[in-house]
Amino acid sequence: MTPQPDSHPHAPGWLPPTPAQTVGPFFGYALPFTGGGHIAGHGDPDTITVHGRVFDGASGPVPDALVEIWQADRDGCLAGAPGSLRHDQVTSEVVGRDGTAFTGFGRVPTDADGHWAVRTVAPGPHRPGATPYLAVAVFARGLLRHLYTRVYLPEQADHVRADFPDLPAERLDTLLAVRERDGLYRFDIRLQGERETVFFDFC
């Protein structure tokens, strides 16, 4: 974009802002909520942590994205506990999420380094024969529509390859989390560029 000699809209040579300058971010109010990354209840002995970073097309961190997770519980049930999205209008504290029940839903903002994390359980198949996964929605600056992807744990790699036989191996790898140690998995989300994450189109 040509540098603007004057920011006043009636100044000679003034150019209006491009869409990239006028879309977002708008995520700081109401959408994030306390405990948004705690999908599993406290005290659950089988919790895992899934974390990663959101990168833009230049491999830079996206510091103001939102990552939503939707998933089945360990038995494949999609019901979840009620109350995940209710907030106190004054304090913004979560109302209804008691910290012990499995909700099946999480929403977390990225930090200054583009990092996000949720504490949950490994999902079970939501129907017989299905490959378990964590459904992900990404909201970020410049995105007019949010993006959908999936996190498959590496233990499901063979099933994922069978589910997507036409997907090249290097693309398939962007759907698989990396096991860093017991109970800790990393899943980076790349919005564009090299190793762009596979995103799903839902009509």
mmCIF file of C-alpha atoms in Angstrom:
data_model
loop_
_atom_site.group_PDB
_atom_site.id
_atom_site.type_symbol
_atom_site.label_atom_id
_atom_site.label_comp_id
_atom_site.label_asym_id
_atom_site.label_seq_id
_atom_site.Cartn_x
_atom_site.Cartn_y
_atom_site.Cartn_z
ATOM 1 C CA MET A 1 0.000 0.000 0.000
ATOM 2 C CA THR A 2 1.268 3.508 -0.859
ATOM 3 C CA PRO A 3 2.370 5.455 2.257
ATOM 4 C CA GLN A 4 -0.203 8.034 3.264
ATOM 5 C CA PRO A 5 1.168 11.589 3.529
ATOM 6 C CA ASP A 6 -1.634 12.559 5.882
ATOM 7 C CA SER A 7 -4.105 10.449 7.846
ATOM 8 C CA HIS A 8 -6.932 12.966 7.414
ATOM 9 C CA PRO A 9 -9.528 11.604 4.952
ATOM 10 C CA HIS A 10 -9.702 14.897 3.019
ATOM 11 C CA ALA A 11 -5.950 15.343 2.670
ATOM 12 C CA PRO A 12 -4.413 15.130 -0.849
ATOM 13 C CA GLY A 13 -3.214 11.619 -1.625
ATOM 14 C CA TRP A 14 -5.174 10.038 1.223
ATOM 15 C CA LEU A 15 -6.007 6.387 0.689
ATOM 16 C CA PRO A 16 -8.723 4.486 2.566
ATOM 17 C CA PRO A 17 -7.613 1.528 4.715
ATOM 18 C CA THR A 18 -7.486 -1.839 3.028
ATOM 19 C CA PRO A 19 -9.680 -4.707 4.336
ATOM 20 C CA ALA A 20 -6.713 -6.235 6.174
ATOM 21 C CA GLN A 21 -6.528 -3.074 8.281
ATOM 22 C CA THR A 22 -10.208 -3.008 9.151
ATOM 23 C CA VAL A 23 -10.925 -6.657 10.020
ATOM 24 C CA GLY A 24 -10.300 -7.423 13.673
ATOM 25 C CA PRO A 25 -9.059 -8.307 16.069
ATOM 26 C CA PHE A 26 -12.258 -8.121 18.136
ATOM 27 C CA PHE A 27 -11.722 -11.022 20.534
ATOM 28 C CA GLY A 28 -10.792 -9.374 23.808
ATOM 29 C CA TYR A 29 -14.317 -8.869 25.143
ATOM 30 C CA ALA A 30 -16.792 -11.584 26.163
ATOM 31 C CA LEU A 31 -15.521 -14.423 23.977
ATOM 32 C CA PRO A 32 -12.637 -15.688 26.153
ATOM 33 C CA PHE A 33 -13.744 -16.878 29.573
ATOM 34 C CA THR A 34 -12.146 -18.035 32.787
ATOM 35 C CA GLY A 35 -11.315 -21.732 32.674
ATOM 36 C CA GLY A 36 -11.952 -21.912 28.946
ATOM 37 C CA GLY A 37 -9.130 -24.395 28.483
ATOM 38 C CA HIS A 38 -10.326 -26.824 31.160
ATOM 39 C CA ILE A 39 -12.397 -29.297 29.170
ATOM 40 C CA ALA A 40 -11.867 -32.189 31.579
ATOM 41 C CA GLY A 41 -12.870 -31.939 35.209
ATOM 42 C CA HIS A 42 -10.341 -31.411 37.993
ATOM 43 C CA GLY A 43 -9.188 -34.651 39.517
ATOM 44 C CA ASP A 44 -9.685 -36.718 36.382
ATOM 45 C CA PRO A 45 -6.799 -39.227 36.400
ATOM 46 C CA ASP A 46 -6.635 -39.547 32.619
ATOM 47 C CA THR A 47 -6.227 -35.939 31.537
ATOM 48 C CA ILE A 48 -3.966 -34.932 28.696
ATOM 49 C CA THR A 49 -2.755 -31.507 27.606
ATOM 50 C CA VAL A 50 -2.890 -30.490 23.972
ATOM 51 C CA HIS A 51 -1.021 -27.305 23.143
ATOM 52 C CA GLY A 52 0.627 -25.519 20.243
ATOM 53 C CA ARG A 53 1.053 -22.230 18.444
ATOM 54 C CA VAL A 54 -0.885 -20.461 15.713
ATOM 55 C CA PHE A 55 1.308 -19.167 12.874
ATOM 56 C CA ASP A 56 0.515 -16.824 9.987
ATOM 57 C CA GLY A 57 1.677 -17.210 6.389
ATOM 58 C CA ALA A 58 5.085 -15.732 7.188
ATOM 59 C CA SER A 59 5.597 -18.217 10.067
ATOM 60 C CA GLY A 60 5.064 -15.454 12.594
ATOM 61 C CA PRO A 61 2.973 -16.053 15.730
ATOM 62 C CA VAL A 62 -0.647 -14.879 15.776
ATOM 63 C CA PRO A 63 -1.013 -13.295 19.237
ATOM 64 C CA ASP A 64 -4.765 -12.645 19.243
ATOM 65 C CA ALA A 65 -6.383 -15.738 17.760
ATOM 66 C CA LEU A 66 -9.046 -17.850 19.450
ATOM 67 C CA VAL A 67 -8.916 -21.628 19.367
ATOM 68 C CA GLU A 68 -12.115 -23.572 20.048
ATOM 69 C CA ILE A 69 -12.154 -27.285 20.785
ATOM 70 C CA TRP A 70 -15.196 -29.561 20.537
ATOM 71 C CA GLN A 71 -14.874 -33.257 21.291
ATOM 72 C CA ALA A 72 -16.382 -36.471 22.580
ATOM 73 C CA ASP A 73 -15.461 -37.814 25.996
ATOM 74 C CA ARG A 74 -13.403 -40.981 26.507
ATOM 75 C CA ASP A 75 -16.511 -43.088 25.852
ATOM 76 C CA GLY A 76 -17.394 -41.281 22.642
ATOM 77 C CA CYS A 77 -20.322 -39.349 24.145
ATOM 78 C CA LEU A 78 -20.862 -35.922 22.592
ATOM 79 C CA ALA A 79 -23.340 -34.630 25.174
ATOM 80 C CA GLY A 80 -20.892 -32.858 27.499
ATOM 81 C CA ALA A 81 -21.900 -31.036 30.650
ATOM 82 C CA PRO A 82 -24.206 -27.996 30.412
ATOM 83 C CA GLY A 83 -23.179 -24.516 31.374
ATOM 84 C CA SER A 84 -19.907 -24.158 29.491
ATOM 85 C CA LEU A 85 -20.822 -20.830 27.909
ATOM 86 C CA ARG A 86 -22.751 -19.109 30.708
ATOM 87 C CA HIS A 87 -20.994 -16.076 32.195
ATOM 88 C CA ASP A 88 -21.691 -13.714 35.047
ATOM 89 C CA GLN A 89 -22.404 -10.433 33.244
ATOM 90 C CA VAL A 90 -20.532 -8.404 35.848
ATOM 91 C CA THR A 91 -17.445 -10.485 36.613
ATOM 92 C CA SER A 92 -17.271 -12.612 33.420
ATOM 93 C CA GLU A 93 -16.779 -15.653 35.651
ATOM 94 C CA VAL A 94 -18.092 -18.916 34.268
ATOM 95 C CA VAL A 95 -21.491 -19.852 35.664
ATOM 96 C CA GLY A 96 -22.389 -23.524 35.453
ATOM 97 C CA ARG A 97 -18.996 -25.098 34.801
ATOM 98 C CA ASP A 98 -18.323 -26.707 38.151
ATOM 99 C CA GLY A 99 -14.756 -27.821 37.494
ATOM 100 C CA THR A 100 -15.506 -31.513 37.906
ATOM 101 C CA ALA A 101 -17.694 -32.478 34.935
ATOM 102 C CA PHE A 102 -16.467 -33.064 31.396
ATOM 103 C CA THR A 103 -17.843 -30.292 29.173
ATOM 104 C CA GLY A 104 -16.613 -31.338 25.732
ATOM 105 C CA PHE A 105 -15.941 -27.696 24.848
ATOM 106 C CA GLY A 106 -13.019 -25.336 25.269
ATOM 107 C CA ARG A 107 -12.157 -21.865 24.042
ATOM 108 C CA VAL A 108 -8.756 -20.283 24.602
ATOM 109 C CA PRO A 109 -6.986 -17.194 23.268
ATOM 110 C CA THR A 110 -3.421 -17.349 22.053
ATOM 111 C CA ASP A 111 -0.780 -15.454 24.012
ATOM 112 C CA ALA A 112 1.868 -13.030 22.726
ATOM 113 C CA ASP A 113 3.808 -15.978 21.267
ATOM 114 C CA GLY A 114 0.748 -17.444 19.551
ATOM 115 C CA HIS A 115 0.590 -20.249 22.126
ATOM 116 C CA TRP A 116 -2.593 -22.012 23.284
ATOM 117 C CA ALA A 117 -3.309 -25.024 25.492
ATOM 118 C CA VAL A 118 -6.262 -27.099 26.702
ATOM 119 C CA ARG A 119 -6.520 -29.789 29.368
ATOM 120 C CA THR A 120 -8.827 -32.585 28.322
ATOM 121 C CA VAL A 121 -9.090 -36.360 27.870
ATOM 122 C CA ALA A 122 -8.318 -38.487 24.841
ATOM 123 C CA PRO A 123 -11.626 -38.738 22.956
ATOM 124 C CA GLY A 124 -13.347 -41.996 22.152
ATOM 125 C CA PRO A 125 -15.038 -42.784 18.812
ATOM 126 C CA HIS A 126 -18.338 -40.907 18.524
ATOM 127 C CA ARG A 127 -19.833 -43.796 16.533
ATOM 128 C CA PRO A 128 -18.723 -47.386 15.897
ATOM 129 C CA GLY A 129 -15.705 -47.476 13.608
ATOM 130 C CA ALA A 130 -15.063 -43.718 13.733
ATOM 131 C CA THR A 131 -11.575 -42.354 14.319
ATOM 132 C CA PRO A 132 -11.559 -40.129 17.446
ATOM 133 C CA TYR A 133 -10.462 -36.513 17.083
ATOM 134 C CA LEU A 134 -10.698 -33.053 18.594
ATOM 135 C CA ALA A 135 -12.643 -30.685 16.336
ATOM 136 C CA VAL A 136 -10.978 -27.264 16.115
ATOM 137 C CA ALA A 137 -12.268 -23.859 15.019
ATOM 138 C CA VAL A 138 -9.782 -21.005 14.604
ATOM 139 C CA PHE A 139 -10.732 -17.332 14.728
ATOM 140 C CA ALA A 140 -8.029 -14.799 13.869
ATOM 141 C CA ARG A 141 -7.377 -11.358 12.455
ATOM 142 C CA GLY A 142 -8.101 -11.045 8.755
ATOM 143 C CA LEU A 143 -10.308 -14.143 8.676
ATOM 144 C CA LEU A 144 -13.784 -13.267 7.504
ATOM 145 C CA ARG A 145 -14.811 -16.844 8.275
ATOM 146 C CA HIS A 146 -13.306 -19.072 10.916
ATOM 147 C CA LEU A 147 -11.342 -22.151 9.894
ATOM 148 C CA TYR A 148 -12.025 -25.760 10.831
ATOM 149 C CA THR A 149 -9.489 -28.501 11.344
ATOM 150 C CA ARG A 150 -9.009 -31.592 13.498
ATOM 151 C CA VAL A 151 -6.471 -32.835 16.006
ATOM 152 C CA TYR A 152 -5.808 -36.550 15.771
ATOM 153 C CA LEU A 153 -3.574 -38.074 18.416
ATOM 154 C CA PRO A 154 -0.554 -39.950 16.985
ATOM 155 C CA GLU A 155 -1.915 -43.235 18.292
ATOM 156 C CA GLN A 156 -4.596 -42.932 15.594
ATOM 157 C CA ALA A 157 -2.165 -42.329 12.699
ATOM 158 C CA ASP A 158 -2.927 -45.571 10.850
ATOM 159 C CA HIS A 159 -6.675 -44.941 11.051
ATOM 160 C CA VAL A 160 -6.239 -41.373 9.812
ATOM 161 C CA ARG A 161 -4.277 -42.583 6.789
ATOM 162 C CA ALA A 162 -7.084 -45.027 6.022
ATOM 163 C CA ASP A 163 -9.706 -42.263 6.393
ATOM 164 C CA PHE A 164 -7.864 -39.919 3.979
ATOM 165 C CA PRO A 165 -6.166 -42.204 1.436
ATOM 166 C CA ASP A 166 -5.795 -39.445 -1.182
ATOM 167 C CA LEU A 167 -4.102 -36.971 1.150
ATOM 168 C CA PRO A 168 -0.311 -36.744 0.660
ATOM 169 C CA ALA A 169 1.727 -37.782 3.692
ATOM 170 C CA GLU A 170 3.117 -34.290 4.285
ATOM 171 C CA ARG A 171 -0.408 -32.860 4.352
ATOM 172 C CA LEU A 172 -1.709 -35.678 6.516
ATOM 173 C CA ASP A 173 0.975 -34.914 9.097
ATOM 174 C CA THR A 174 -0.586 -31.495 9.718
ATOM 175 C CA LEU A 175 -3.601 -33.253 11.255
ATOM 176 C CA LEU A 176 -1.552 -35.346 13.680
ATOM 177 C CA ALA A 177 -0.463 -34.080 17.076
ATOM 178 C CA VAL A 178 3.093 -34.861 18.192
ATOM 179 C CA ARG A 179 3.543 -36.693 21.479
ATOM 180 C CA GLU A 180 6.102 -34.785 23.545
ATOM 181 C CA ARG A 181 5.844 -36.950 26.655
ATOM 182 C CA ASP A 182 3.214 -38.909 28.558
ATOM 183 C CA GLY A 183 0.024 -36.864 28.556
ATOM 184 C CA LEU A 184 1.452 -33.937 26.552
ATOM 185 C CA TYR A 185 0.787 -33.397 22.840
ATOM 186 C CA ARG A 186 1.746 -30.548 20.533
ATOM 187 C CA PHE A 187 -0.383 -29.365 17.624
ATOM 188 C CA ASP A 188 0.687 -26.245 15.746
ATOM 189 C CA ILE A 189 -1.785 -24.506 13.440
ATOM 190 C CA ARG A 190 -0.361 -22.845 10.335
ATOM 191 C CA LEU A 191 -2.883 -20.607 8.608
ATOM 192 C CA GLN A 192 -0.969 -20.307 5.312
ATOM 193 C CA GLY A 193 2.361 -20.985 3.683
ATOM 194 C CA GLU A 194 4.714 -23.895 4.132
ATOM 195 C CA ARG A 195 3.130 -26.836 5.959
ATOM 196 C CA GLU A 196 -0.267 -25.101 5.989
ATOM 197 C CA THR A 197 -2.667 -27.023 8.191
ATOM 198 C CA VAL A 198 -5.368 -29.020 6.417
ATOM 199 C CA PHE A 199 -8.661 -27.183 6.885
ATOM 200 C CA PHE A 200 -12.104 -28.665 6.268
ATOM 201 C CA ASP A 201 -14.885 -27.065 4.251
ATOM 202 C CA PHE A 202 -18.296 -27.540 5.851
ATOM 203 C CA CYS A 203 -21.206 -26.390 3.707
#
